[in-house]
Short mmCIF file of C-alpha atoms and ligand atoms in Angstrom, two decimals:
data_model
loop_
_atom_site.label_atom_id
_atom_site.label_comp_id
_atom_site.label_asym_id
_atom_site.label_seq_id
_atom_site.Cartn_x
_atom_site.Cartn_y
_atom_site.Cartn_z
CA MET T 1 87.54 103.92 108.59
CA ASP T 2 85.74 105.91 111.18
CA ARG T 3 86.53 103.47 113.95
CA PRO T 4 88.64 104.54 117.09
CA ALA T 5 92.11 103.21 117.38
CA ALA T 6 92.54 100.22 118.90
CA THR T 7 95.11 98.06 120.65
CA VAL T 8 94.74 94.10 120.14
CA LEU T 9 96.53 91.49 122.01
CA VAL T 10 97.22 88.23 119.69
CA THR T 11 98.23 85.27 121.83
CA GLY T 12 100.05 82.32 119.75
CA VAL T 13 101.58 85.19 117.66
CA ARG T 14 104.09 82.94 116.05
CA ALA T 15 101.46 80.23 115.42
CA LYS T 16 99.63 79.13 112.33
CA THR T 17 96.88 81.58 112.59
CA GLY T 18 98.51 84.26 115.23
CA ARG T 19 100.98 85.17 112.71
CA PRO T 20 98.73 85.96 109.91
CA LEU T 21 96.21 87.77 112.03
CA ALA T 22 98.91 89.85 113.48
CA THR T 23 100.42 90.67 110.04
CA SER T 24 97.19 91.84 108.81
CA LEU T 25 96.18 93.78 111.76
CA ALA T 26 99.67 95.51 112.04
CA GLY T 27 99.22 96.76 108.51
CA ARG T 28 96.21 99.02 109.64
CA ASP T 29 96.67 102.55 110.46
CA ASP T 30 94.25 102.25 113.45
CA VAL T 31 95.37 99.08 115.32
CA THR T 32 98.40 98.67 117.49
CA VAL T 33 99.24 94.95 117.90
CA ARG T 34 100.73 93.31 120.71
CA GLY T 35 102.14 89.61 120.21
CA GLY T 36 102.15 87.36 122.93
CA SER T 37 104.50 84.25 123.03
CA GLY T 38 106.53 82.36 125.47
CA ASP T 39 109.48 83.49 123.85
CA PRO T 40 109.10 87.10 123.05
CA ALA T 41 112.63 87.56 121.47
CA ALA T 42 111.83 85.14 118.77
CA VAL T 43 108.73 87.21 117.69
CA ASP T 44 109.86 88.62 114.23
CA VAL T 45 106.38 89.96 112.70
CA PRO T 46 107.16 93.38 111.61
CA ASP T 47 105.13 96.00 113.41
CA VAL T 48 104.20 93.82 116.05
CA GLU T 49 105.27 94.72 119.86
CA PRO T 50 106.41 91.27 121.28
CA VAL T 51 105.25 90.66 124.88
CA ALA T 52 105.72 87.82 127.12
CA PHE T 53 102.78 85.31 127.26
CA SER T 54 102.51 82.07 128.71
CA TRP T 55 99.66 80.03 130.33
CA ASP T 56 102.25 78.83 132.77
CA ASP T 57 102.93 82.30 134.06
CA PRO T 58 100.02 84.50 135.07
CA THR T 59 102.35 87.17 136.18
CA GLY T 60 102.85 88.49 132.88
CA TRP T 61 99.16 88.52 132.16
CA ASP T 62 98.48 92.10 133.74
CA ALA T 63 101.23 93.66 131.69
CA ALA T 64 100.06 92.11 128.03
CA VAL T 65 96.49 92.79 128.38
CA ARG T 66 96.89 96.32 129.86
CA GLY T 67 95.17 98.65 127.68
CA VAL T 68 93.70 96.28 125.31
CA ASP T 69 90.43 96.62 123.28
CA GLY T 70 90.68 93.10 121.75
CA VAL T 71 92.31 89.66 122.47
CA TYR T 72 92.50 86.89 120.24
CA VAL T 73 92.74 83.76 122.41
CA VAL T 74 94.68 80.66 120.92
CA ARG T 75 93.10 77.82 123.05
CA PRO T 76 95.80 76.35 125.13
CA ASP T 77 95.16 72.49 124.95
CA ARG T 78 94.99 71.36 128.51
CA PRO T 79 92.46 70.52 131.15
CA ASP T 80 92.52 73.76 133.14
CA ALA T 81 91.85 75.77 129.99
CA PRO T 82 88.67 77.18 131.06
CA ALA T 83 89.91 78.56 134.26
CA LEU T 84 92.92 79.79 132.75
CA ILE T 85 90.99 81.68 130.18
CA GLY T 86 88.48 82.80 132.47
CA ASP T 87 91.43 84.44 134.79
CA LEU T 88 93.16 85.96 132.00
CA LEU T 89 89.81 87.57 130.90
CA ALA T 90 88.94 89.14 134.25
CA ARG T 91 91.96 90.93 133.81
CA THR T 92 90.79 93.05 130.67
CA ALA T 93 88.80 95.91 130.61
CA PRO T 94 84.86 94.96 130.49
CA HIS T 95 84.59 96.34 126.69
CA THR T 96 87.50 93.78 125.19
CA ARG T 97 86.42 92.10 122.69
CA VAL T 98 87.44 88.25 122.66
CA VAL T 99 88.13 86.24 119.94
CA LEU T 100 88.57 82.66 120.71
CA LEU T 101 90.35 80.17 118.59
CA SER T 102 88.10 76.83 119.57
CA ASP T 103 87.44 74.08 116.85
CA LEU T 104 84.93 72.70 114.71
CA ASP T 105 83.81 69.76 116.97
CA ALA T 106 83.58 71.89 119.97
CA GLY T 107 79.90 71.61 120.07
CA PHE T 108 80.16 67.90 120.88
CA GLY T 109 82.23 68.93 124.15
CA GLY T 110 84.16 65.94 124.29
CA ALA T 111 85.31 64.36 127.62
CA ASP T 112 84.05 66.18 130.58
CA ARG T 113 82.35 68.64 128.12
CA TRP T 114 85.92 70.18 127.99
CA SER T 115 85.77 72.14 124.66
CA LEU T 116 82.39 73.70 125.52
CA ARG T 117 83.68 74.61 128.69
CA VAL T 118 86.03 76.52 127.15
CA GLU T 119 83.99 78.42 125.22
CA GLU T 120 81.38 78.80 128.25
CA ALA T 121 84.45 80.66 130.06
CA VAL T 122 84.85 83.22 127.34
CA ARG T 123 80.78 83.58 126.97
CA ASP T 124 81.03 83.82 130.90
CA SER T 125 83.53 86.78 131.11
CA GLY T 126 81.04 89.30 130.18
CA ARG T 127 83.29 90.50 127.68
CA PRO T 128 81.80 90.72 124.05
CA TRP T 129 83.07 87.35 122.38
CA VAL T 130 83.15 85.53 119.09
CA ALA T 131 84.26 81.68 119.06
CA LEU T 132 85.91 80.21 115.75
CA ARG T 133 85.27 76.77 115.22
CA PRO T 134 87.56 75.86 112.40
CA GLY T 135 88.15 72.36 110.75
CA TRP T 136 91.54 70.88 110.46
CA PHE T 137 94.24 73.28 109.23
CA ALA T 138 95.83 72.56 105.70
CA GLN T 139 99.10 73.90 107.45
CA VAL T 140 99.31 70.60 109.67
CA LEU T 141 100.39 69.10 106.41
CA THR T 142 103.60 71.29 106.13
CA ASP T 143 104.07 71.28 110.08
CA PRO T 144 107.51 69.49 111.01
CA ARG T 145 106.01 68.28 114.00
CA PHE T 146 103.23 66.35 112.03
CA TYR T 147 102.92 65.16 108.63
CA LEU T 148 105.78 66.89 106.61
CA GLY T 149 108.37 64.32 107.81
CA PRO T 150 106.54 61.48 106.80
CA ILE T 151 105.61 62.94 103.30
CA VAL T 152 108.93 64.11 102.26
CA GLU T 153 111.12 61.44 103.81
CA ASP T 154 108.64 58.35 103.08
CA GLY T 155 106.40 59.19 100.53
CA GLU T 156 103.62 58.79 102.82
CA LEU T 157 100.75 60.26 104.67
CA PRO T 158 99.91 58.31 107.97
CA TYR T 159 96.46 59.24 108.99
CA PRO T 160 93.55 57.38 110.62
CA ALA T 161 90.63 58.71 108.64
CA GLY T 162 89.38 55.35 106.88
CA ASP T 163 86.94 56.64 104.18
CA ALA T 164 86.20 59.62 105.82
CA ALA T 165 86.81 63.25 104.25
CA LEU T 166 88.23 66.62 105.85
CA SER T 167 87.26 69.90 104.59
CA TRP T 168 91.01 71.27 105.03
CA ILE T 169 91.02 75.15 106.05
CA ASP T 170 93.60 77.50 105.20
CA ALA T 171 94.94 78.81 108.48
CA ARG T 172 95.20 82.39 106.63
CA ASP T 173 91.39 82.09 106.27
CA ILE T 174 90.67 81.76 109.94
CA ALA T 175 93.01 84.81 110.52
CA ALA T 176 90.90 86.90 108.25
CA VAL T 177 87.66 85.78 109.98
CA ALA T 178 89.48 86.76 113.37
CA GLU T 179 90.41 90.11 112.21
CA VAL T 180 86.85 90.90 111.22
CA ALA T 181 85.47 89.49 114.44
CA LEU T 182 88.00 91.40 116.77
CA LEU T 183 87.13 94.90 114.91
CA ASP T 184 83.57 94.51 113.84
CA PRO T 185 80.90 94.30 116.70
CA ALA T 186 78.37 92.49 114.22
CA TYR T 187 79.79 89.14 115.02
CA ASP T 188 79.37 89.16 118.70
CA GLY T 189 78.03 86.11 120.36
CA ARG T 190 78.30 84.22 117.56
CA LEU T 191 79.75 80.60 117.21
CA LEU T 192 81.61 80.44 113.51
CA THR T 193 82.02 77.13 111.86
CA LEU T 194 84.87 77.63 109.69
CA THR T 195 85.76 75.08 106.89
CA GLY T 196 87.45 74.98 103.39
CA PRO T 197 85.28 75.30 100.06
CA ALA T 198 85.35 71.38 99.84
CA ALA T 199 86.05 68.10 101.44
CA TYR T 200 89.00 65.48 100.47
CA THR T 201 89.38 62.09 101.60
CA LEU T 202 92.90 61.09 102.69
CA PRO T 203 93.75 59.37 99.05
CA GLU T 204 92.94 62.62 97.39
CA THR T 205 94.95 64.68 99.75
CA ALA T 206 97.74 62.55 99.22
CA SER T 207 97.53 62.63 95.30
CA LEU T 208 97.28 66.43 95.46
CA VAL T 209 100.24 66.46 97.53
CA SER T 210 101.92 63.95 95.16
CA GLN T 211 101.13 66.15 92.33
CA ALA T 212 102.73 69.43 93.80
CA LEU T 213 105.90 67.65 95.28
CA GLY T 214 106.40 65.75 91.89
CA ARG T 215 106.70 62.23 93.34
CA PRO T 216 104.76 59.63 94.77
CA VAL T 217 102.78 60.19 98.05
CA VAL T 218 100.32 57.90 99.08
CA HIS T 219 97.92 57.67 102.23
CA ARG T 220 98.45 55.32 104.67
CA ASP T 221 95.43 54.51 106.72
CA GLN T 222 96.02 53.64 110.71
CA THR T 223 94.01 52.72 113.49
CA VAL T 224 93.27 55.63 116.16
CA ALA T 225 95.34 53.69 118.60
CA GLU T 226 98.52 53.71 116.04
CA ALA T 227 98.11 57.36 115.15
CA THR T 228 97.83 58.69 118.78
CA SER T 229 100.50 56.12 120.06
CA GLY T 230 103.24 57.77 122.48
CA GLY T 231 100.71 60.03 123.50
CA GLU T 232 99.74 60.52 127.17
CA GLY T 233 96.68 61.98 129.51
CA PHE T 234 94.92 65.07 128.35
CA GLN T 235 96.23 65.08 125.34
CA LEU T 236 95.88 61.53 124.11
CA ALA T 237 92.48 61.66 125.37
CA LEU T 238 91.87 64.77 123.06
CA ASP T 239 93.55 63.22 120.10
CA THR T 240 91.73 59.99 120.44
CA VAL T 241 88.48 61.42 120.37
CA THR T 242 89.04 63.83 117.64
CA PHE T 243 90.54 60.93 115.29
CA GLU T 244 87.59 58.98 116.12
CA ARG T 245 85.30 61.84 115.44
CA VAL T 246 87.15 62.53 112.08
CA ARG T 247 86.89 58.82 110.98
CA ALA T 248 82.96 59.37 111.89
CA GLY T 249 83.01 62.24 108.92
CA VAL T 250 82.46 64.94 111.46
CA PHE T 251 85.32 66.96 109.64
CA ALA T 252 83.80 66.50 106.24
CA LEU T 253 81.48 69.34 107.00
CA VAL T 254 81.61 72.43 104.63
CA THR T 255 80.15 75.87 105.52
CA ASP T 256 80.37 79.09 103.61
CA THR T 257 81.29 81.14 107.02
CA VAL T 258 84.70 82.52 105.65
CA THR T 259 82.75 84.17 102.55
CA GLU T 260 80.03 85.44 104.88
CA VAL T 261 82.51 87.11 107.26
CA THR T 262 85.44 88.42 104.94
CA GLY T 263 83.33 88.82 101.72
CA ARG T 264 85.44 86.50 99.51
CA PRO T 265 85.57 82.86 99.26
CA ALA T 266 87.81 80.43 101.29
CA ARG T 267 91.24 79.54 99.78
CA ARG T 268 91.08 76.36 97.90
CA PHE T 269 92.79 73.47 99.61
CA GLU T 270 94.49 72.24 96.16
CA ASP T 271 96.14 75.93 95.78
CA TYR T 272 97.53 75.95 99.44
CA VAL T 273 98.99 72.27 98.66
CA THR T 274 100.50 73.55 95.26
CA GLU T 275 101.98 76.52 96.88
CA ALA T 276 103.38 75.09 100.02
CA PHE T 277 104.79 71.72 98.46
CA SER T 278 105.95 73.11 95.26
CA ARG T 279 108.18 75.36 97.80
CA VAL T 280 109.08 72.08 99.64
CA ALA T 281 110.38 70.72 96.13
CA THR T 282 112.01 73.85 95.15
CA THR T 283 114.10 74.06 98.41
CA GLU T 284 114.96 70.43 98.17
CA ASN T 285 116.28 70.64 94.61
CA SER T 286 118.21 74.00 95.43
CA GLY T 287 119.90 72.05 98.27
CA SER T 288 119.20 74.37 100.93
CA PRO T 289 118.26 72.98 104.66
CA ARG T 290 114.54 72.81 105.27
N1 LIG O 1 95.94 72.64 114.04
C1 LIG O 1 94.50 72.17 113.72
O1 LIG O 1 94.36 71.61 112.54
C2 LIG O 1 93.55 72.93 114.36
C3 LIG O 1 92.33 72.78 113.94
C4 LIG O 1 90.96 73.41 114.79
C5 LIG O 1 91.43 73.76 115.93
N2 LIG O 1 92.77 73.79 116.62
C6 LIG O 1 93.24 74.44 117.76
O2 LIG O 1 93.73 75.79 117.45
C7 LIG O 1 94.50 75.83 118.90
C8 LIG O 1 95.99 76.19 118.28
O3 LIG O 1 96.44 75.00 117.51
P1 LIG O 1 97.77 75.50 116.26
O4 LIG O 1 97.80 73.87 115.81
O5 LIG O 1 97.56 76.56 115.66
O6 LIG O 1 98.81 75.36 117.39
P2 LIG O 1 100.48 75.64 117.05
O7 LIG O 1 100.49 75.82 115.80
O8 LIG O 1 101.12 74.55 117.88
O9 LIG O 1 100.61 77.02 117.86
C9 LIG O 1 100.36 76.92 119.40
C10 LIG O 1 100.64 78.33 120.09
O10 LIG O 1 100.60 78.25 121.29
C11 LIG O 1 101.60 78.91 121.91
N3 LIG O 1 102.10 78.27 122.89
C12 LIG O 1 102.56 77.00 123.31
N4 LIG O 1 102.60 76.97 124.72
C13 LIG O 1 102.23 78.02 125.32
C14 LIG O 1 101.98 78.45 126.53
N5 LIG O 1 102.48 77.59 127.84
N6 LIG O 1 101.49 79.57 126.95
C15 LIG O 1 101.19 80.34 125.64
N7 LIG O 1 101.31 80.25 124.59
C16 LIG O 1 101.94 79.09 124.37
C17 LIG O 1 103.01 78.85 120.91
O11 LIG O 1 103.60 80.09 120.83
P3 LIG O 1 105.11 80.60 121.32
O12 LIG O 1 105.85 79.34 121.51
O13 LIG O 1 105.51 81.33 120.69
O14 LIG O 1 104.69 80.57 123.15
C18 LIG O 1 102.30 78.53 119.53
O15 LIG O 1 102.34 79.64 118.89
C19 LIG O 1 94.55 74.48 119.78
O16 LIG O 1 93.56 74.40 120.71
C20 LIG O 1 93.97 73.44 118.51
O17 LIG O 1 93.08 72.38 119.24
C21 LIG O 1 93.66 73.46 115.65
#
């Protein structure tokens, strides 16, 4: 490839999209990857240079962005995100390409136009930019902080979707799109709405999980208030509006943008579920700790 060598900062390098993105970029001869984390000592992605990066500590930002040609920004879900991202990008060289992890419903804006203002901060940076607007990640089902516990321990998937469907997307496809967007100027200035190849109701989702796990898993519908109980402040407001939009069917949208950008179809949700929950079942059967 006759592209000049590039250095890319991947924020959230330990997260669902940052890890596969950094892994793939690090496999290229012409890209040096810096992996940002609040806990750089815990960064274990091969051939990635760990760097301290926290939205809470701007003193580390200059070192994190020094000499970079591209930045993958995992949106921090906090009220001051537009200002924080603007401050970070002001420290980058003007040619630095920025790929923002936003979300499918960002065009709605939510309270105070927050998600739109995050995207505007990137656009107004003057840097070449791309905003990724993915739907719900399939990987939230296997995230111990969210649904893995109820699925494995209680045989249920509590989720306030009503009859609405979701076009679950594999986070590895978001990473694949981010990789192209970071390296190829063809997508500059685009809002890329990313979804899986089909939408599934929650009973259908639970049924697929059940098949892969080899025991019953049922969907338990919730009210939005039940699903968000225990939350507070900004996060509560964000989660509430997100689940209300889920119930309204907004996240059933299916696009072919993954195919357009990567040249191959988006991964099938049922393949992710089979792969991930068969592994959970195998781990349980072998008696190993999860
Ligand atoms: N999950 C979904 O289904 C979904 C769908 C659409 C859009 N999104 C959006 O995508 C973004 C990321 O979501 P996610 O589910 O991928 O999150 P995640 O898996 O929880 O990862 C968040 C990452 O942020 C890093 N982080 C946490 N606190 C930080 C801080 N103070 N400063 C810098 N980094 C910090 C963490 O890295 P370290 O611990 O290494 O610092 C972690 O790697 C959010 O804006 C979310 O709204 C998510």
